[in-house]
Short mmCIF file of C-alpha atoms and ligand atoms in Angstrom, two decimals:
data_model
loop_
_atom_site.label_atom_id
_atom_site.label_comp_id
_atom_site.label_asym_id
_atom_site.label_seq_id
_atom_site.Cartn_x
_atom_site.Cartn_y
_atom_site.Cartn_z
CA MET A 335 -5.54 0.82 1.23
CA PRO A 336 -4.66 -0.18 -0.68
CA HIS A 337 -2.41 -0.90 1.58
CA ILE A 338 -1.45 1.95 0.89
CA GLY A 339 -2.92 -1.81 -0.53
CA VAL A 340 -3.82 1.49 1.10
CA PRO A 341 -7.33 -0.52 2.12
CA PHE A 342 -6.17 -1.82 -1.41
CA VAL A 343 -3.12 -1.70 -0.36
CA GLY A 344 -3.92 -1.99 0.48
CA LEU A 345 -3.67 1.77 0.24
CA HIS A 346 -2.17 -0.99 1.45
CA TYR A 347 -1.25 0.60 -1.31
CA LEU A 348 -0.87 2.86 1.80
CA THR A 349 1.31 0.47 3.11
CA SER A 350 3.42 0.13 0.31
CA LEU A 351 3.71 3.91 0.17
CA ARG A 352 4.84 4.03 3.57
CA GLN A 353 8.53 3.33 3.07
CA PRO A 354 9.14 5.69 0.95
CA LEU A 355 7.09 8.29 2.96
CA ARG A 356 8.47 7.39 5.99
CA VAL A 357 11.72 7.84 4.92
CA LEU A 358 11.05 11.31 3.40
CA LEU A 359 9.50 12.26 6.46
CA ASP A 360 11.85 10.57 8.84
CA ARG A 361 15.00 12.08 7.10
CA TRP A 362 13.56 15.55 6.84
CA TRP A 363 12.28 15.98 10.39
CA SER A 364 14.57 13.86 12.33
CA ARG A 365 17.49 15.88 10.99
CA ALA A 366 15.51 19.36 11.79
CA SER A 367 14.70 18.23 15.43
CA ARG A 368 18.26 17.44 16.02
CA GLY A 369 18.89 20.69 15.00
CA GLU A 370 21.30 19.28 12.56
CA ARG A 371 22.20 20.92 8.95
CA ARG A 372 23.70 18.20 6.75
CA SER A 373 27.69 18.74 7.41
CA THR A 374 28.63 15.81 5.18
CA ARG A 375 27.65 15.89 1.60
CA ILE A 376 26.43 12.46 0.50
CA ARG A 377 28.06 11.88 -2.94
CA ALA A 378 25.77 10.04 -5.06
CA ASP A 379 28.71 7.60 -6.24
CA ASP A 380 29.66 6.79 -2.79
CA ALA A 381 29.31 3.58 -0.69
CA THR A 382 27.71 5.83 1.87
CA LEU A 383 24.65 5.87 -0.52
CA SER A 384 23.26 2.32 0.94
CA ALA A 385 23.30 3.91 4.49
CA ALA A 386 20.84 6.89 3.46
CA GLY A 387 18.36 4.01 2.43
CA ALA A 388 18.47 2.17 5.72
CA PRO A 389 15.56 3.84 7.78
CA ASP A 390 15.04 0.79 10.13
CA GLU A 391 18.50 1.23 11.75
CA ARG A 392 17.21 4.49 12.50
CA TRP A 393 14.14 3.65 13.83
CA THR A 394 15.68 0.98 16.15
CA ARG A 395 18.18 3.77 17.34
CA MET A 396 15.69 6.30 18.10
CA ASN A 397 13.36 3.57 19.88
CA GLU A 398 15.97 2.73 22.03
CA GLN A 399 16.38 6.73 22.99
CA ASP A 400 12.91 7.36 24.21
CA GLY A 401 11.38 3.95 24.79
CA SER A 402 8.66 5.00 22.53
CA PRO A 403 6.17 1.86 21.69
CA ARG A 404 5.84 3.81 18.13
CA PRO A 405 8.25 3.12 15.53
CA ALA A 406 10.19 6.33 15.90
CA GLY A 407 10.20 7.19 12.17
CA MET A 408 6.63 8.36 12.94
CA ASP A 409 7.83 10.72 15.75
CA GLY A 410 9.15 12.70 12.74
CA TRP A 411 6.04 14.02 11.89
CA PHE A 412 6.24 16.46 14.69
CA ASP A 413 8.56 19.30 13.89
CA ARG A 414 10.91 19.32 17.23
CA ASN A 415 12.17 22.82 16.24
CA LEU A 416 8.81 24.40 17.38
CA PRO A 417 7.35 24.88 20.58
CA PRO A 418 5.56 21.67 21.86
CA ARG A 419 2.13 23.23 21.29
CA GLN A 420 3.04 24.05 17.64
CA GLN A 421 5.08 20.89 16.66
CA VAL A 422 2.11 19.40 14.82
CA LEU A 423 2.33 21.69 12.39
CA GLY A 424 5.00 19.06 11.13
CA PHE A 425 1.95 17.22 9.64
CA VAL A 426 1.31 19.70 7.23
CA TYR A 427 5.00 19.51 5.69
CA ALA A 428 3.74 15.93 4.46
CA LYS A 429 1.72 17.68 1.83
CA TRP A 430 4.54 19.59 0.34
CA ALA A 431 6.39 16.61 0.32
CA ILE A 432 4.21 14.33 -1.10
CA GLY A 433 3.31 17.04 -3.90
CA ALA A 434 6.60 17.79 -4.91
CA LEU A 435 7.48 13.88 -5.00
CA ARG A 436 4.56 12.90 -6.77
CA ALA A 437 5.34 15.89 -9.47
CA ILE A 438 8.90 14.33 -10.06
CA VAL A 439 7.49 10.96 -10.39
CA GLU A 440 4.66 12.09 -12.75
CA VAL A 441 7.13 13.89 -15.44
CA LYS A 442 9.74 10.88 -14.84
CA VAL A 443 12.60 12.43 -13.21
CA PRO A 444 13.74 8.86 -11.44
CA ASP A 445 13.63 7.37 -15.10
CA ALA A 446 15.80 10.34 -16.39
CA LEU A 447 18.35 9.69 -13.49
CA ALA A 448 18.43 5.89 -13.88
CA ASP A 449 21.80 6.14 -15.70
CA GLY A 450 23.53 8.28 -13.30
CA PRO A 451 23.70 11.84 -12.35
CA ARG A 452 22.53 14.87 -14.39
CA THR A 453 22.10 18.53 -14.53
CA VAL A 454 18.85 20.47 -14.13
CA ALA A 455 19.28 21.42 -17.78
CA GLU A 456 19.38 17.91 -18.86
CA ILE A 457 16.63 16.62 -16.80
CA SER A 458 14.59 19.52 -17.84
CA ALA A 459 15.39 18.56 -21.72
CA ALA A 460 14.75 14.83 -20.75
CA THR A 461 11.10 15.36 -19.01
CA GLY A 462 9.81 18.26 -20.94
CA THR A 463 9.63 20.42 -17.85
CA ASP A 464 10.64 24.28 -16.98
CA PRO A 465 13.92 24.21 -15.91
CA ASP A 466 13.41 26.90 -12.97
CA ALA A 467 10.20 25.27 -11.35
CA LEU A 468 12.04 21.70 -11.97
CA TYR A 469 15.27 23.20 -9.94
CA ARG A 470 13.17 24.30 -7.03
CA VAL A 471 11.07 20.93 -6.64
CA LEU A 472 14.35 18.86 -7.24
CA ARG A 473 16.00 20.93 -4.68
CA ALA A 474 13.06 20.53 -2.05
CA VAL A 475 12.90 16.45 -2.88
CA ALA A 476 16.78 16.39 -2.26
CA ALA A 477 16.45 18.38 0.86
CA ALA A 478 13.97 15.74 2.28
CA GLY A 479 16.50 13.18 1.44
CA VAL A 480 14.85 11.32 -1.28
CA LEU A 481 17.29 12.51 -4.28
CA HIS A 482 20.60 13.77 -4.02
CA GLU A 483 21.80 17.22 -4.77
CA GLY A 484 25.67 17.46 -5.39
CA GLU A 485 27.68 20.57 -5.20
CA ASP A 486 28.41 20.26 -9.15
CA GLY A 487 24.71 21.01 -9.65
CA ARG A 488 23.89 17.63 -10.61
CA PHE A 489 20.78 15.60 -9.31
CA ALA A 490 21.22 11.63 -8.72
CA LEU A 491 18.84 9.17 -7.47
CA LEU A 492 19.19 8.04 -3.81
CA PRO A 493 18.36 4.13 -3.25
CA VAL A 494 15.07 5.14 -1.83
CA CYS A 495 14.22 6.59 -4.85
CA GLU A 496 14.99 3.57 -7.23
CA GLY A 497 11.91 2.09 -6.67
CA LEU A 498 10.29 5.03 -8.52
CA VAL A 499 12.20 4.29 -11.99
CA SER A 500 9.21 3.18 -14.40
CA ASP A 501 9.45 -0.89 -14.38
CA ALA A 502 12.36 -1.28 -11.69
CA GLU A 503 12.72 -4.57 -10.19
CA GLY A 504 10.60 -4.66 -6.94
CA GLY A 505 9.54 -1.02 -7.61
CA ILE A 506 6.42 0.78 -6.54
CA ARG A 507 6.34 3.68 -9.07
CA ASP A 508 2.57 2.47 -9.83
CA MET A 509 1.51 1.74 -6.42
CA PHE A 510 2.91 5.23 -5.51
CA LEU A 511 1.01 7.25 -8.43
CA PHE A 512 -2.22 5.31 -7.26
CA ALA A 513 -1.86 6.10 -3.63
CA SER A 514 -1.35 9.56 -4.47
CA ASP A 515 -3.92 10.09 -7.55
CA PRO A 516 -6.28 12.92 -7.24
CA MET A 517 -9.17 10.43 -7.11
CA LEU A 518 -7.63 9.35 -3.72
CA TRP A 519 -6.69 13.44 -2.81
CA ARG A 520 -10.26 14.70 -3.01
CA PRO A 521 -11.69 12.42 -0.25
CA TYR A 522 -9.16 13.88 2.37
CA GLU A 523 -10.34 17.45 1.46
CA ASP A 524 -13.76 16.56 3.43
CA VAL A 525 -12.87 13.69 5.99
CA ALA A 526 -14.88 15.90 8.11
CA HIS A 527 -17.97 14.85 6.07
CA THR A 528 -17.12 11.11 6.83
CA LEU A 529 -16.98 12.10 10.62
CA ARG A 530 -20.31 13.96 10.53
CA THR A 531 -22.42 11.51 8.61
CA GLY A 532 -20.44 8.22 8.90
CA GLY A 533 -20.35 8.05 4.94
CA SER A 534 -17.75 7.76 2.58
CA ALA A 535 -16.08 10.94 1.57
CA PHE A 536 -15.20 9.85 -1.77
CA THR A 537 -18.77 8.72 -2.59
CA HIS A 538 -19.62 12.45 -1.24
CA ALA A 539 -16.86 13.94 -3.90
CA PHE A 540 -17.69 12.09 -6.89
CA GLY A 541 -21.11 10.88 -6.61
CA LEU A 542 -20.20 7.27 -6.93
CA PRO A 543 -18.79 4.71 -4.69
CA PHE A 544 -15.13 3.92 -5.41
CA TYR A 545 -15.38 0.70 -7.25
CA GLU A 546 -18.52 1.94 -9.15
CA TYR A 547 -16.36 5.31 -10.18
CA THR A 548 -13.24 3.10 -11.23
CA LYS A 549 -15.79 0.86 -13.51
CA ALA A 550 -17.32 3.98 -14.96
CA HIS A 551 -13.56 5.40 -15.61
CA PRO A 552 -11.38 2.78 -17.32
CA ASP A 553 -8.44 4.96 -16.93
CA LYS A 554 -8.69 5.39 -13.44
CA ALA A 555 -9.54 1.21 -13.01
CA ALA A 556 -6.10 1.13 -14.90
CA VAL A 557 -4.33 2.90 -12.31
CA LEU A 558 -5.90 0.75 -9.53
CA ASP A 559 -5.04 -2.27 -11.35
CA ARG A 560 -1.64 -1.59 -12.24
CA ALA A 561 -0.87 -0.44 -8.62
CA MET A 562 -2.28 -3.93 -7.53
CA LEU A 563 0.55 -5.64 -9.42
CA GLN A 564 2.86 -3.98 -6.97
CA ASN A 565 0.72 -4.84 -3.86
CA ARG A 566 3.59 -6.31 -2.08
CA TYR A 567 5.39 -5.71 0.89
CA PRO A 568 7.34 -7.33 3.52
CA GLY A 569 4.13 -8.55 5.21
CA THR A 570 3.30 -10.30 2.21
CA GLU A 571 6.70 -12.20 1.91
CA ARG A 572 6.60 -13.05 5.39
CA ILE A 573 3.06 -14.62 4.39
CA PHE A 574 4.77 -16.85 1.57
CA ASP A 575 7.71 -17.61 4.31
CA GLU A 576 5.56 -18.58 7.11
CA PHE A 577 2.12 -20.21 5.51
CA ASP A 578 2.28 -23.36 3.85
CA PHE A 579 0.18 -23.09 0.88
CA GLY A 580 1.33 -26.41 -0.80
CA ARG A 581 -0.84 -28.31 1.41
CA PHE A 582 -3.78 -27.30 -0.72
CA ALA A 583 -4.61 -28.89 -4.32
CA ARG A 584 -6.47 -26.05 -5.72
CA ILE A 585 -6.67 -22.15 -4.08
CA ALA A 586 -8.96 -19.61 -5.25
CA ASP A 587 -7.85 -15.88 -5.05
CA VAL A 588 -10.89 -14.08 -4.65
CA GLY A 589 -10.58 -10.25 -5.69
CA GLY A 590 -7.18 -11.43 -6.63
CA GLY A 591 -6.89 -8.56 -9.09
CA ARG A 592 -4.75 -9.37 -12.31
CA GLY A 593 -3.29 -12.45 -10.59
CA HIS A 594 0.15 -11.23 -9.31
CA PHE A 595 -0.11 -13.02 -5.96
CA LEU A 596 -1.35 -15.96 -7.35
CA LEU A 597 1.01 -16.34 -10.10
CA GLU A 598 3.57 -16.05 -7.31
CA LEU A 599 1.87 -18.54 -5.00
CA LEU A 600 1.74 -21.13 -8.34
CA ARG A 601 5.29 -20.67 -8.91
CA ARG A 602 6.23 -21.51 -5.46
CA ASN A 603 3.81 -24.39 -5.03
CA PRO A 604 4.15 -26.41 -8.37
CA GLY A 605 1.71 -29.00 -7.12
CA THR A 606 -0.93 -26.32 -6.44
CA THR A 607 -3.56 -25.31 -9.39
CA GLY A 608 -5.56 -21.80 -8.96
CA VAL A 609 -8.60 -19.87 -9.87
CA LEU A 610 -8.15 -16.07 -10.15
CA ALA A 611 -11.44 -14.74 -9.20
CA ASP A 612 -12.38 -11.05 -9.62
CA GLN A 613 -14.29 -8.25 -11.37
CA PRO A 614 -14.77 -9.27 -15.36
CA HIS A 615 -12.80 -5.99 -16.37
CA THR A 616 -10.00 -6.92 -14.08
CA VAL A 617 -9.38 -10.32 -14.70
CA ALA A 618 -9.56 -9.74 -18.84
CA GLU A 619 -6.04 -8.36 -18.15
CA ALA A 620 -4.83 -11.01 -16.23
CA LYS A 621 -4.14 -13.46 -19.39
CA GLU A 622 -1.38 -10.97 -20.40
CA LEU A 623 0.43 -11.66 -16.91
CA PHE A 624 -0.13 -15.55 -17.11
CA ASP A 625 0.72 -16.04 -20.70
CA GLY A 626 4.59 -17.51 -20.87
CA SER A 627 4.72 -17.46 -16.83
CA GLY A 628 5.15 -21.19 -16.77
CA VAL A 629 2.18 -21.64 -14.62
CA GLU A 630 -0.58 -20.61 -17.25
CA ASP A 631 -1.36 -24.23 -17.27
CA ARG A 632 -2.64 -24.54 -13.83
CA VAL A 633 -4.91 -21.39 -13.66
CA THR A 634 -8.27 -20.99 -14.50
CA VAL A 635 -9.80 -17.11 -14.68
CA ALA A 636 -13.22 -16.60 -13.48
CA PRO A 637 -14.97 -13.32 -13.82
CA ILE A 638 -17.49 -12.81 -11.03
CA ASP A 639 -19.27 -10.89 -8.71
CA PHE A 640 -18.39 -11.88 -5.14
CA PHE A 641 -21.51 -10.62 -3.61
CA THR A 642 -23.39 -13.18 -5.80
CA GLU A 643 -21.33 -16.18 -6.42
CA VAL A 644 -17.47 -17.46 -5.84
CA PRO A 645 -16.33 -20.62 -7.94
CA SER A 646 -16.76 -23.93 -6.02
CA GLY A 647 -14.31 -26.79 -6.34
CA CYS A 648 -11.36 -25.45 -4.46
CA ASP A 649 -9.76 -26.68 -0.76
CA ALA A 650 -8.79 -22.89 -0.14
CA TYR A 651 -10.34 -19.60 -0.55
CA PHE A 652 -7.73 -17.00 -0.43
CA ILE A 653 -8.86 -13.21 -0.03
CA LYS A 654 -6.11 -10.57 0.40
CA ASN A 655 -6.56 -7.09 0.88
CA THR A 656 -10.01 -7.08 0.13
CA LEU A 657 -12.62 -7.48 2.81
CA HIS A 658 -11.30 -4.22 4.25
CA ASN A 659 -12.75 -2.40 1.11
CA TRP A 660 -16.33 -3.23 2.75
CA ASP A 661 -18.19 -2.38 5.66
CA ASP A 662 -19.05 -5.43 8.06
CA ASP A 663 -22.77 -6.13 6.28
CA LYS A 664 -20.97 -6.46 2.67
CA ALA A 665 -17.84 -7.89 3.96
CA VAL A 666 -20.08 -10.77 5.76
CA ARG A 667 -21.85 -11.04 2.07
CA ILE A 668 -18.80 -11.94 0.49
CA LEU A 669 -17.55 -14.30 3.07
CA ARG A 670 -21.27 -16.09 2.62
CA SER A 671 -20.54 -16.24 -0.97
CA ILE A 672 -17.39 -18.19 -0.41
CA ARG A 673 -19.07 -20.24 2.49
CA ALA A 674 -21.72 -21.30 -0.06
CA ALA A 675 -18.90 -22.14 -2.70
CA ILE A 676 -17.36 -24.38 0.13
CA GLY A 677 -20.79 -26.11 0.73
CA GLY A 678 -20.17 -29.41 2.74
CA THR A 679 -16.24 -29.65 2.31
CA ASP A 680 -13.67 -28.92 4.50
CA ALA A 681 -12.26 -25.96 2.44
CA ARG A 682 -10.48 -23.38 4.28
CA LEU A 683 -10.99 -19.65 4.18
CA LEU A 684 -7.52 -17.83 4.40
CA ILE A 685 -7.96 -13.73 4.75
CA VAL A 686 -4.82 -11.57 4.53
CA GLU A 687 -5.66 -8.11 6.26
CA ASN A 688 -3.95 -5.93 8.62
CA LEU A 689 -4.49 -7.24 12.07
CA LEU A 690 -4.97 -4.20 14.50
CA ARG A 691 -3.03 -3.98 17.46
CA GLY A 692 -4.78 -2.69 20.64
CA PRO A 693 -5.69 0.50 22.36
CA GLY A 694 -2.70 3.25 22.07
CA GLU A 695 -0.32 0.77 19.96
CA TRP A 696 1.38 2.40 16.85
CA ASP A 697 -0.07 0.51 13.98
CA ILE A 698 0.05 1.51 10.20
CA GLY A 699 -3.42 -0.21 10.02
CA LYS A 700 -5.07 2.71 12.10
CA LEU A 701 -3.95 5.19 9.78
CA ILE A 702 -4.99 2.74 6.76
CA ASP A 703 -8.47 2.40 8.51
CA VAL A 704 -9.09 6.16 7.98
CA GLU A 705 -8.47 5.55 4.23
CA SER A 706 -10.82 2.38 4.20
CA LEU A 707 -13.43 4.55 6.03
CA ALA A 708 -13.34 8.09 4.32
CA VAL A 709 -12.72 6.31 0.43
CA LEU A 710 -14.47 2.91 0.79
CA GLY A 711 -16.62 3.01 3.52
CA GLY A 712 -14.72 0.03 4.51
CA ARG A 713 -12.60 -0.64 7.72
CA GLU A 714 -9.66 -2.58 9.22
CA ARG A 715 -10.10 -4.99 11.91
CA GLY A 716 -8.94 -6.42 15.29
CA ARG A 717 -9.01 -10.27 16.03
CA ALA A 718 -12.42 -10.23 17.56
CA GLU A 719 -14.03 -8.19 14.59
CA TRP A 720 -12.70 -10.77 12.20
CA ASN A 721 -13.61 -13.68 14.23
CA ARG A 722 -17.16 -12.29 14.68
CA LEU A 723 -17.83 -11.56 10.84
CA ALA A 724 -16.55 -15.06 10.26
CA ALA A 725 -18.59 -16.83 12.56
CA ASP A 726 -21.69 -14.71 10.83
CA ALA A 727 -20.55 -16.44 7.70
CA GLY A 728 -20.43 -19.85 9.11
CA PHE A 729 -16.53 -20.00 9.96
CA ALA A 730 -14.44 -20.62 13.25
CA PRO A 731 -10.89 -19.64 13.50
CA ALA A 732 -8.27 -22.50 12.86
CA ASN A 733 -4.97 -20.19 13.46
CA ASP A 734 -3.82 -17.51 16.10
CA PRO A 735 -1.68 -15.17 14.10
CA VAL A 736 0.00 -12.23 15.81
CA PRO A 737 -1.59 -8.95 15.83
CA GLY A 738 0.18 -5.72 13.97
CA ASP A 739 0.98 -5.38 10.01
CA VAL A 740 -0.27 -7.93 7.78
CA ALA A 741 -1.55 -11.36 8.86
CA LEU A 742 -2.95 -14.52 7.55
CA LEU A 743 -6.24 -15.57 9.15
CA GLU A 744 -7.14 -19.01 8.64
CA TYR A 745 -10.72 -20.15 9.37
CA ARG A 746 -12.70 -23.54 8.88
CA PRO A 747 -16.33 -24.01 8.01
CA VAL A 748 -18.50 -25.18 10.52
C1 SAM B 884 -7.76 -3.66 -3.20
S1 SAM B 884 -7.94 -4.75 -4.33
C2 SAM B 884 -7.08 -5.87 -3.68
C3 SAM B 884 -6.27 -6.85 -4.85
C4 SAM B 884 -5.58 -8.05 -4.46
N1 SAM B 884 -6.28 -9.12 -3.69
C5 SAM B 884 -4.44 -7.64 -3.80
O1 SAM B 884 -4.00 -7.94 -2.72
O2 SAM B 884 -3.28 -7.05 -4.72
C6 SAM B 884 -9.62 -5.67 -4.37
C7 SAM B 884 -10.14 -6.28 -5.43
O3 SAM B 884 -11.46 -6.52 -5.30
C8 SAM B 884 -11.99 -6.65 -6.35
N2 SAM B 884 -13.50 -6.45 -6.36
C9 SAM B 884 -14.17 -5.10 -5.95
N3 SAM B 884 -15.38 -5.50 -6.45
C10 SAM B 884 -15.74 -6.47 -6.68
C11 SAM B 884 -16.80 -7.76 -7.08
N4 SAM B 884 -18.12 -7.20 -6.90
N5 SAM B 884 -16.46 -8.75 -7.32
C12 SAM B 884 -15.28 -9.24 -7.42
N6 SAM B 884 -14.00 -8.69 -7.16
C13 SAM B 884 -14.34 -7.38 -6.84
C14 SAM B 884 -11.45 -5.40 -7.42
O4 SAM B 884 -11.59 -5.63 -8.69
C15 SAM B 884 -9.85 -5.59 -6.86
O5 SAM B 884 -9.11 -6.16 -7.82
#
């Protein structure tokens, strides 16, 4: 999230958010940097729309051009129309872009366009918004390449915006709203506080650490928990593809949120049973997800405080996008709770987090780390740091994952 899950999501919630943001920024600035105006209008009903949603090709192409070790999309943050000393101003555009995009998502413009292109008057009526203000924001979002503005005055969804329709299959609306929620904006007003003191800008702004704040504000806890249901991104899919969870008879998902990952894991591994272990107010909502899912007979829900105790009796303890929410001392306390639950058995610890690349290398995890630091007082980590924490809690490495993006680190008890 973050990324996005953000340290949550991981702001991984931020990781999840990076794709629409990346697309938006990339399209905006790469076009500006080439001094190009859109000469061919993209028609919303045209097959060319799918090309508009294919940023990866563009990244590859741009990488080939400049030999950059970064994904070239990130180069789009600079405004190449400006003299070199001023190009960093491009970063400020992100505020305008994300503000405009969040606004249209909040008032559900994507929902209003789900059935096809509509005029501003129609969208305004459907969303209860001021037509002039709406037009100007839509125009900006379309210029940034997230919507299509037709010459007939109608706006349409582009593929990159389809995931922002409510309840869209594979969508990220809730993740997007969480990652751009005012409670996660405010810490950014004073990241310098974090620099000066090392303390969390979130705690400084709200008077409570993030998880105590969300516990005290059920509306915000709901925003977080809903977002975590969409805490899926290519890295997570890769883990399902590459890691054999079926070798375990009983897996605990520690800090598993409302259980979306465990649900998928159990669906894919019919011989495995699971324990969803998270805070009481979070797991209280899990029943809804599991009821009628076909795996409800193989799941137990455990309301816990992982600083105190984690349920025993499992042969794997899975913990995803959660340890990075905490500083080293607290992360080791969580790992020790897991180690105590494992006792004298050979159960495995499975950590899923960003595994940071080395100095100077591009890594979205390095940006997510700023969110971890400023919001949660947590941190993203490299291999050596994970091994040190695990060793402090009584674990030794059992695999050797490749750094960069999300990785599954397996440890055995020692
Ligand atoms: C960023 S979320 C990750 C959720 C899920 N693992 C995922 O990847 O989507 C971190 C989780 O830690 C849980 N958590 C925070 N403090 C906790 C505590 N003291 N005991 C148990 N769970 C806690 C939160 O409720 C939340 O579900």
